[in-house]
Amino acid sequence: MAAENVFFYAIAAVMVAGAVAVVTSRNVVRAALALIVVFAGVAAQFILLGAEFLAITQVLVYIGAIMVLMLFGIMLTRARIGRDTDMTNEHWWVGALTALLLAGVMGYALVDYFGKDKLPHERALTAVDAAGRASNTATVSDTIFSQFLIPFEVVSVLLLAALVGAIVIARKDRG
Amino acid sequence: MSDLMVNQFLLLGAILFCTGVYGVIARKNTVLVLMSIELILNAVNINLLTFAALHADVAGAVFALFIIAVAAAEVGVGLAMVLIIYRNRSSVDLDDVDSMRG
């Protein structure tokens, strides 16, 4: 088995274990820490897929920003930091059934359609510039600021709206 | 062709997605439901980047970037809503938020 595959399966096993811990742990903080492991694994998979820029963004935004927000949420809602027996509701089997059905359908469809197809060796998310350097970051930024400029601006407005909205919703002296 | 299969990434994404769906349905604590939603969004990002690599098209990476931005916005607003629910009901149990029940 090639080195890439060894890395993939090692990271994937850790990720799946982390994801299961996120949805089954009785301790909220432990679930949050397991989620960090999953995010880090996703970043590693992005590198395997040849998208370094996205991997760094994943670390900065998810592990750096979103997880801090989550931990603040846990703190501010004073969910008991210790063991909490009642984190899963009595209809958990509906969720398990739905998830298993979904997994079955998606797994069948994927195996049926893609079989043993391989990824191309040149996982070219990179373009080679005039000086002969290949850079994933340059390619992504070139694409954003040419082809996807308007969506990019819309996303900035969305982030601003979310920021203002979050402040308006959460502030105490609501007039 | 490299040794990596398309399917191993797609199936990893599918497993993460289903785990997230289970978490959204089965969890009681609102913050834990938000975490499960993050799992789902990450699964989608893995899929997008796999197809970007398969078709050597950088648009998939750009879309994944947009999803990350939208996820950040969603978590901000979502946690603000969790905070206000907690302030009004001193509980983040989803089962306690039943004033819409007929």
Coordinates of C-alpha atoms in Angstrom, one line a residue:
Chain A
M1 CA 0.0 0.0 0.0
A2 CA 1.3 3.4 -1.0
A3 CA 2.3 5.9 1.7
E4 CA -0.6 8.2 0.7
N5 CA -3.1 5.4 1.4
V6 CA -1.5 4.6 4.8
F7 CA -1.8 8.3 5.7
F8 CA -5.4 8.4 4.4
Y9 CA -6.6 5.4 6.4
A10 CA -4.8 6.4 9.6
I11 CA -6.3 9.9 9.5
A12 CA -9.7 8.7 8.4
A13 CA -9.9 6.2 11.3
V14 CA -9.0 9.0 13.8
M15 CA -11.6 11.3 12.1
V16 CA -14.4 8.7 12.3
A17 CA -13.6 7.9 15.9
G18 CA -13.7 11.7 16.7
A19 CA -17.0 12.2 14.8
V20 CA -18.6 9.3 16.8
A21 CA -17.3 10.9 20.0
V22 CA -18.8 14.2 19.0
V23 CA -22.3 12.7 18.7
T24 CA -22.1 10.2 21.6
S25 CA -20.0 11.9 24.3
R26 CA -21.9 12.7 27.5
N27 CA -19.6 15.6 28.2
V28 CA -20.1 18.7 26.1
V29 CA -16.5 19.9 26.4
R30 CA -15.2 16.5 25.5
A31 CA -17.4 16.6 22.4
A32 CA -16.0 20.0 21.5
L33 CA -12.4 18.7 21.8
A34 CA -13.3 15.6 19.7
L35 CA -14.6 18.0 17.1
I36 CA -11.2 19.7 17.0
V37 CA -9.7 16.4 16.1
V38 CA -12.1 15.9 13.2
F39 CA -11.4 19.4 11.9
A40 CA -7.7 18.8 12.0
G41 CA -8.2 15.5 10.2
V42 CA -10.2 17.3 7.5
A43 CA -7.4 19.7 7.1
A44 CA -5.0 16.8 6.6
Q45 CA -7.3 15.3 4.0
F46 CA -7.3 18.6 2.2
I47 CA -3.5 18.4 1.9
L48 CA -3.8 14.9 0.6
L49 CA -6.2 16.2 -2.0
G50 CA -3.6 18.9 -3.0
A51 CA -5.5 21.9 -1.6
E52 CA -3.0 23.5 0.8
F53 CA -4.7 26.8 0.9
L54 CA -8.0 25.3 2.0
A55 CA -6.2 23.2 4.6
I56 CA -4.6 26.3 6.2
T57 CA -8.0 28.1 6.0
Q58 CA -9.6 25.1 7.7
V59 CA -7.1 25.3 10.6
L60 CA -7.5 29.1 10.9
V61 CA -11.2 29.4 10.6
Y62 CA -12.5 26.1 12.1
I63 CA -10.0 25.3 14.8
G64 CA -9.1 28.9 15.5
A65 CA -12.3 30.8 15.3
I66 CA -15.4 28.5 15.2
M67 CA -14.2 26.2 18.0
V68 CA -13.4 29.2 20.3
L69 CA -17.0 30.4 19.6
M70 CA -18.3 26.9 20.4
L71 CA -16.4 26.8 23.7
F72 CA -17.6 30.3 24.6
G73 CA -21.2 29.0 23.8
I74 CA -20.6 26.1 26.2
M75 CA -19.2 28.3 28.8
L76 CA -21.9 31.0 28.6
T77 CA -24.8 28.5 28.6
R78 CA -23.2 26.9 31.7
A79 CA -23.8 23.4 30.3
R80 CA -22.4 21.4 33.1
I81 CA -18.7 20.9 32.5
G82 CA -18.6 17.5 34.2
R83 CA -20.4 14.4 33.2
D84 CA -24.0 15.1 32.0
T85 CA -26.2 12.1 31.7
D86 CA -28.9 13.5 29.6
M87 CA -27.4 14.7 26.3
T88 CA -29.3 12.4 24.0
N89 CA -33.1 12.5 23.7
E90 CA -35.4 9.5 23.8
H91 CA -35.9 9.5 20.1
W92 CA -32.2 8.8 19.3
W93 CA -33.1 5.6 17.4
V94 CA -34.9 7.7 14.8
G95 CA -31.6 9.5 14.2
A96 CA -29.7 6.2 14.1
L97 CA -32.2 4.8 11.6
T98 CA -32.1 7.9 9.4
A99 CA -28.3 7.9 9.5
L100 CA -28.0 4.2 8.7
L101 CA -30.5 4.5 5.8
L102 CA -28.6 7.5 4.4
A103 CA -25.3 5.8 4.8
G104 CA -26.6 2.7 3.0
V105 CA -28.1 4.7 0.1
M106 CA -25.0 6.9 -0.3
G107 CA -22.6 4.1 0.1
Y108 CA -24.4 2.0 -2.5
A109 CA -24.6 4.9 -5.0
L110 CA -21.0 5.8 -4.6
V111 CA -19.6 2.3 -4.8
D112 CA -21.9 1.6 -7.8
Y113 CA -20.9 4.7 -9.7
F114 CA -17.3 5.2 -8.9
G115 CA -16.2 1.6 -8.1
K116 CA -12.4 1.6 -8.0
D117 CA -11.8 4.9 -9.9
K118 CA -8.5 6.5 -9.0
L119 CA -7.8 10.2 -8.5
P120 CA -5.6 11.6 -11.3
H121 CA -2.0 11.8 -10.2
E122 CA -1.7 15.5 -11.1
R123 CA -4.3 16.7 -8.6
A124 CA -3.9 20.0 -10.3
L125 CA -5.7 22.5 -8.2
T126 CA -2.6 24.4 -9.1
A127 CA -1.7 26.3 -12.2
V128 CA 1.9 27.0 -13.2
D129 CA 2.6 30.7 -13.5
A130 CA 5.0 32.3 -16.0
A131 CA 8.0 31.8 -13.8
G132 CA 7.3 28.1 -13.6
R133 CA 6.1 28.0 -10.0
A134 CA 3.0 26.1 -9.1
S135 CA 1.0 27.5 -6.3
N136 CA -2.4 26.4 -5.0
T137 CA -2.9 29.7 -3.2
A138 CA -2.2 31.7 -6.3
T139 CA -4.6 29.6 -8.3
V140 CA -7.4 29.9 -5.8
S141 CA -7.0 33.6 -5.4
D142 CA -6.8 34.1 -9.1
T143 CA -10.1 32.2 -9.5
I144 CA -11.8 34.1 -6.7
F145 CA -10.9 37.5 -7.9
S146 CA -11.7 36.9 -11.5
Q147 CA -14.5 34.3 -12.0
F148 CA -16.0 34.4 -8.5
L149 CA -15.6 38.1 -7.7
I150 CA -19.3 38.9 -7.2
P151 CA -20.0 35.8 -5.0
F152 CA -17.0 36.8 -3.0
E153 CA -18.4 40.3 -2.4
V154 CA -21.8 38.8 -1.5
V155 CA -20.1 36.5 1.0
S156 CA -18.4 39.6 2.6
V157 CA -21.8 41.3 2.9
L158 CA -23.3 38.1 4.4
L159 CA -20.5 37.9 7.0
L160 CA -21.2 41.6 7.9
A161 CA -24.9 40.9 8.1
A162 CA -24.3 37.9 10.3
L163 CA -22.0 39.9 12.6
V164 CA -24.5 42.7 13.0
G165 CA -27.4 40.2 13.4
A166 CA -25.5 38.2 16.1
I167 CA -24.8 41.4 18.1
V168 CA -28.4 42.6 17.8
I169 CA -29.8 39.2 18.8
A170 CA -27.5 38.6 21.8
R171 CA -27.2 42.1 23.3
K172 CA -29.0 42.6 26.6
D173 CA -30.6 46.1 26.3
R174 CA -33.0 45.3 23.5
G175 CA -35.1 48.4 22.8
Chain B
M1 CA -3.3 7.6 -11.8
S2 CA -2.4 7.8 -8.2
D3 CA -3.1 5.2 -5.6
L4 CA -5.8 7.2 -3.9
M5 CA -9.3 6.2 -4.9
V6 CA -12.1 8.7 -5.5
N7 CA -14.4 6.5 -3.4
Q8 CA -12.3 6.5 -0.2
F9 CA -12.7 10.3 0.1
L10 CA -16.3 10.2 -0.9
L11 CA -17.2 7.4 1.5
L12 CA -15.3 9.2 4.3
G13 CA -17.5 12.3 3.6
A14 CA -20.6 10.1 3.6
I15 CA -19.7 8.6 7.0
L16 CA -19.0 12.0 8.5
F17 CA -22.3 13.4 7.0
C18 CA -24.4 10.5 8.4
T19 CA -22.7 10.9 11.8
G20 CA -23.6 14.6 11.7
V21 CA -27.2 13.8 10.7
Y22 CA -27.5 11.4 13.7
G23 CA -26.1 14.1 16.0
V24 CA -28.6 16.7 14.8
I25 CA -31.6 14.4 15.3
A26 CA -30.5 12.6 18.5
R27 CA -28.8 15.4 20.6
K28 CA -30.6 17.4 23.1
N29 CA -28.2 20.1 23.9
T30 CA -28.4 23.0 21.3
V31 CA -24.6 23.6 21.2
L32 CA -24.1 19.9 20.4
V33 CA -26.6 20.2 17.6
L34 CA -24.6 23.1 16.2
M35 CA -21.4 21.0 16.4
S36 CA -23.1 18.2 14.5
I37 CA -24.1 20.7 11.8
E38 CA -20.4 21.6 11.5
L39 CA -19.6 17.9 11.0
I40 CA -22.1 17.9 8.0
L41 CA -20.5 21.0 6.5
N42 CA -17.1 19.5 6.7
A43 CA -18.2 16.4 5.0
V44 CA -19.6 18.5 2.2
N45 CA -16.2 20.3 1.9
I46 CA -14.4 17.0 1.6
N47 CA -16.7 16.0 -1.2
L48 CA -16.3 19.3 -3.0
L49 CA -12.5 19.1 -2.9
T50 CA -12.5 15.5 -4.0
F51 CA -14.4 16.4 -7.1
A52 CA -12.2 19.4 -7.6
A53 CA -9.2 17.1 -7.6
L54 CA -10.9 14.6 -9.8
H55 CA -11.8 17.1 -12.5
A56 CA -8.7 19.3 -11.9
D57 CA -11.1 22.3 -11.5
V58 CA -10.3 24.9 -8.9
A59 CA -13.9 26.0 -8.7
G60 CA -14.6 23.2 -6.1
A61 CA -11.9 24.7 -3.8
V62 CA -13.5 28.1 -4.2
F63 CA -16.9 26.8 -3.3
A64 CA -15.4 25.0 -0.2
L65 CA -14.0 28.4 0.8
F66 CA -17.4 30.0 0.5
I67 CA -18.9 27.2 2.6
I68 CA -16.3 27.9 5.3
A69 CA -17.3 31.5 5.3
V70 CA -21.0 30.7 5.5
A71 CA -20.3 28.2 8.3
A72 CA -18.6 30.9 10.3
A73 CA -21.6 33.3 9.8
E74 CA -24.0 30.5 10.7
V75 CA -22.1 29.6 14.0
G76 CA -22.1 33.3 15.0
V77 CA -25.8 33.8 14.5
G78 CA -26.6 30.3 15.9
L79 CA -24.7 30.8 19.1
A80 CA -26.3 34.2 19.6
M81 CA -29.7 32.5 19.3
V82 CA -28.6 29.8 21.8
L83 CA -27.6 32.5 24.2
I84 CA -30.9 34.3 24.0
I85 CA -32.8 31.0 24.4
Y86 CA -30.7 30.3 27.5
R87 CA -31.3 33.8 28.8
N88 CA -35.1 33.4 28.4
R89 CA -35.5 29.8 29.6
S90 CA -32.3 29.1 31.6
S91 CA -31.9 25.9 29.7
V92 CA -30.4 24.9 26.3
D93 CA -32.4 21.7 26.1
L94 CA -34.1 21.5 22.7
D95 CA -37.0 19.6 24.4
D96 CA -37.7 22.7 26.6
V97 CA -38.2 24.9 23.5
D98 CA -41.7 23.7 22.8
S99 CA -43.8 26.9 22.8
M100 CA -44.7 26.2 19.1
R101 CA -46.2 22.9 20.0
G102 CA -50.0 22.9 19.2

